[in-house]
Amino acid sequence: LRPYAEGRRDAGFEEWDGGGFDECLPTVAPSGTAPDHGELWRQPWQEEDPVTLRTTACGGALSVERRALLDGSSLVLHYHVKNLGQRVQSLLYSAHPLLRVEPNDRIVLPDEVRSLRVEGSRKNRLGKRGDSIAWPSAEAEDLSDLSILGPPDGTQADKLFTGALSEGCCAVFRPSLQEGIKLTFDAQTLPYLGLWICRAAWPESGEPKQYTVALEPASAPADALADAVREDTAWRLEPGQERRWVLRFALIHELIQKLTHELPGEGQ
């Protein structure tokens, strides 16, 4: 949205540069004392070695580690979060990679996905929160196929969620280059996939606007931690308890008709 800048603790997400790959934890939407898009995007990370970063969140109660490895043409990210506090911590995690897109890019979801739940939709075009829409076809005035990205015309800003997945995989493919990015993740730990499609309709005020697709493996099918707690989908980490998960971003060179699940082995 604007030239690169480090996140500030006293600024909202829409005031940041708005690019790159921010990690949302312990929430995505503002919730309680947790700010918009959580705390990690505005926290400094410490480099422990060339591939490992560590930071803290929730007043220092959570330790978060991210280790990045290259495996051929894939980027593999290993995560580790641990409750260092003396009380139970409720949280949700969502990846938030904002991809550069162009018209006619294709969004590919697992074959099991036949519908999506609306978390938010500009002017309620796709419905209000909790409504279900068909995937990939949706009943909207200017939209017949959600999987084919339209132009940056200011008409679309939708956040959608899958139900619980049995296979964690998705992709964005660019027909003009015959190239794309496939993302795989552990659906046992991150059972849901959030999908953010924005065609120059956010931020609601000011310029410039976002033109992006974000594929967001998530621990809960909600943006606000309070909603995840109420719906009993939030993580609850006891003191000393931890969670680990892996994301793999791979280059693909043909449109995938049926997504397959692929994660690195234990030793990678």
PDB file of N, CA and C in Angstrom, residues 108-113 162 165-171 182-187 190 193 215 217 248 256 258-262:
ATOM      1  N   VAL A 108      -7.275 -22.248  -6.673  1.00  0.00           N
ATOM      2  CA  VAL A 108      -7.578 -23.681  -6.673  1.00  0.00           C
ATOM      3  C   VAL A 108      -7.677 -24.163  -5.226  1.00  0.00           C
ATOM      4  N   LEU A 109      -8.828 -24.703  -4.871  1.00  0.00           N
ATOM      5  CA  LEU A 109      -9.050 -25.247  -3.534  1.00  0.00           C
ATOM      6  C   LEU A 109      -9.221 -26.764  -3.628  1.00  0.00           C
ATOM      7  N   PRO A 110      -9.084 -27.469  -2.514  1.00  0.00           N
ATOM      8  CA  PRO A 110      -9.256 -28.932  -2.553  1.00  0.00           C
ATOM      9  C   PRO A 110     -10.604 -29.326  -3.134  1.00  0.00           C
ATOM     10  N   ASP A 111     -10.631 -30.482  -3.759  1.00  0.00           N
ATOM     11  CA  ASP A 111     -11.846 -30.956  -4.417  1.00  0.00           C
ATOM     12  C   ASP A 111     -12.995 -31.129  -3.433  1.00  0.00           C
ATOM     13  N   GLU A 112     -12.671 -31.347  -2.156  1.00  0.00           N
ATOM     14  CA  GLU A 112     -13.722 -31.531  -1.157  1.00  0.00           C
ATOM     15  C   GLU A 112     -14.475 -30.236  -0.849  1.00  0.00           C
ATOM     16  N   VAL A 113     -13.931 -29.089  -1.231  1.00  0.00           N
ATOM     17  CA  VAL A 113     -14.569 -27.803  -0.923  1.00  0.00           C
ATOM     18  C   VAL A 113     -15.664 -27.522  -1.947  1.00  0.00           C
ATOM     19  N   THR A 162     -13.256 -22.139   4.523  1.00  0.00           N
ATOM     20  CA  THR A 162     -13.709 -23.503   4.288  1.00  0.00           C
ATOM     21  C   THR A 162     -14.194 -24.088   5.609  1.00  0.00           C
ATOM     22  N   LEU A 165     -10.994 -29.268   6.885  1.00  0.00           N
ATOM     23  CA  LEU A 165     -10.472 -29.985   5.729  1.00  0.00           C
ATOM     24  C   LEU A 165      -9.852 -31.316   6.143  1.00  0.00           C
ATOM     25  N   SER A 166      -9.918 -32.284   5.249  1.00  0.00           N
ATOM     26  CA  SER A 166      -9.195 -33.536   5.469  1.00  0.00           C
ATOM     27  C   SER A 166      -7.802 -33.467   4.852  1.00  0.00           C
ATOM     28  N   GLU A 167      -7.616 -32.600   3.832  1.00  0.00           N
ATOM     29  CA  GLU A 167      -6.314 -32.406   3.190  1.00  0.00           C
ATOM     30  C   GLU A 167      -6.012 -30.918   3.131  1.00  0.00           C
ATOM     31  N   GLY A 168      -4.851 -30.543   3.612  1.00  0.00           N
ATOM     32  CA  GLY A 168      -4.477 -29.134   3.638  1.00  0.00           C
ATOM     33  C   GLY A 168      -3.684 -28.741   2.401  1.00  0.00           C
ATOM     34  N   CYS A 169      -4.367 -28.203   1.394  1.00  0.00           N
ATOM     35  CA  CYS A 169      -3.672 -27.790   0.181  1.00  0.00           C
ATOM     36  C   CYS A 169      -4.522 -26.779  -0.584  1.00  0.00           C
ATOM     37  N   CYS A 170      -3.858 -25.891  -1.325  1.00  0.00           N
ATOM     38  CA  CYS A 170      -4.530 -24.876  -2.133  1.00  0.00           C
ATOM     39  C   CYS A 170      -3.477 -24.275  -3.055  1.00  0.00           C
ATOM     40  N   ALA A 171      -3.912 -23.462  -4.014  1.00  0.00           N
ATOM     41  CA  ALA A 171      -2.955 -22.897  -4.967  1.00  0.00           C
ATOM     42  C   ALA A 171      -3.542 -21.658  -5.625  1.00  0.00           C
ATOM     43  N   LYS A 182       1.690 -23.373  -4.994  1.00  0.00           N
ATOM     44  CA  LYS A 182       0.878 -24.342  -4.259  1.00  0.00           C
ATOM     45  C   LYS A 182       1.291 -24.307  -2.796  1.00  0.00           C
ATOM     46  N   LEU A 183       0.314 -24.252  -1.910  1.00  0.00           N
ATOM     47  CA  LEU A 183       0.557 -24.212  -0.475  1.00  0.00           C
ATOM     48  C   LEU A 183      -0.028 -25.467   0.153  1.00  0.00           C
ATOM     49  N   THR A 184       0.785 -26.212   0.887  1.00  0.00           N
ATOM     50  CA  THR A 184       0.301 -27.373   1.623  1.00  0.00           C
ATOM     51  C   THR A 184       0.559 -27.160   3.106  1.00  0.00           C
ATOM     52  N   PHE A 185      -0.304 -27.754   3.943  1.00  0.00           N
ATOM     53  CA  PHE A 185      -0.227 -27.556   5.386  1.00  0.00           C
ATOM     54  C   PHE A 185      -0.884 -28.738   6.078  1.00  0.00           C
ATOM     55  N   ASP A 186      -0.607 -28.884   7.360  1.00  0.00           N
ATOM     56  CA  ASP A 186      -1.108 -30.010   8.142  1.00  0.00           C
ATOM     57  C   ASP A 186      -2.529 -29.706   8.598  1.00  0.00           C
ATOM     58  N   ALA A 187      -3.505 -30.366   7.992  1.00  0.00           N
ATOM     59  CA  ALA A 187      -4.901 -30.107   8.320  1.00  0.00           C
ATOM     60  C   ALA A 187      -5.287 -30.631   9.701  1.00  0.00           C
ATOM     61  N   LEU A 190      -3.966 -27.278  11.484  1.00  0.00           N
ATOM     62  CA  LEU A 190      -4.627 -26.116  10.887  1.00  0.00           C
ATOM     63  C   LEU A 190      -5.761 -26.643  10.004  1.00  0.00           C
ATOM     64  N   LEU A 193      -9.107 -23.229   6.046  1.00  0.00           N
ATOM     65  CA  LEU A 193      -8.428 -22.340   5.113  1.00  0.00           C
ATOM     66  C   LEU A 193      -9.254 -21.079   4.952  1.00  0.00           C
ATOM     67  N   LEU A 215      -4.035 -16.812   0.734  1.00  0.00           N
ATOM     68  CA  LEU A 215      -4.391 -18.171   1.133  1.00  0.00           C
ATOM     69  C   LEU A 215      -3.976 -18.324   2.589  1.00  0.00           C
ATOM     70  N   PRO A 217      -4.085 -20.682   5.748  1.00  0.00           N
ATOM     71  CA  PRO A 217      -4.292 -21.811   6.654  1.00  0.00           C
ATOM     72  C   PRO A 217      -4.493 -21.299   8.074  1.00  0.00           C
ATOM     73  N   ARG A 248       4.258 -25.357   3.467  1.00  0.00           N
ATOM     74  CA  ARG A 248       5.154 -25.538   2.326  1.00  0.00           C
ATOM     75  C   ARG A 248       4.606 -24.780   1.119  1.00  0.00           C
ATOM     76  N   ILE A 256      -3.296 -27.345 -11.631  1.00  0.00           N
ATOM     77  CA  ILE A 256      -3.599 -28.584 -10.925  1.00  0.00           C
ATOM     78  C   ILE A 256      -5.102 -28.828 -10.955  1.00  0.00           C
ATOM     79  N   LYS A 258      -6.486 -31.699  -9.597  1.00  0.00           N
ATOM     80  CA  LYS A 258      -6.797 -32.315  -8.307  1.00  0.00           C
ATOM     81  C   LYS A 258      -5.596 -32.118  -7.401  1.00  0.00           C
ATOM     82  N   LEU A 259      -5.782 -31.345  -6.346  1.00  0.00           N
ATOM     83  CA  LEU A 259      -4.686 -31.038  -5.442  1.00  0.00           C
ATOM     84  C   LEU A 259      -4.304 -32.272  -4.639  1.00  0.00           C
ATOM     85  N   THR A 260      -3.001 -32.440  -4.436  1.00  0.00           N
ATOM     86  CA  THR A 260      -2.513 -33.524  -3.596  1.00  0.00           C
ATOM     87  C   THR A 260      -1.750 -32.928  -2.435  1.00  0.00           C
ATOM     88  N   HIS A 261      -1.786 -33.648  -1.319  1.00  0.00           N
ATOM     89  CA  HIS A 261      -1.178 -33.176  -0.084  1.00  0.00           C
ATOM     90  C   HIS A 261       0.292 -33.587  -0.050  1.00  0.00           C
ATOM     91  N   GLU A 262       1.164 -32.641   0.290  1.00  0.00           N
ATOM     92  CA  GLU A 262       2.596 -32.940   0.323  1.00  0.00           C
ATOM     93  C   GLU A 262       3.247 -32.089   1.389  1.00  0.00           C
TER      94      GLU A 262
END
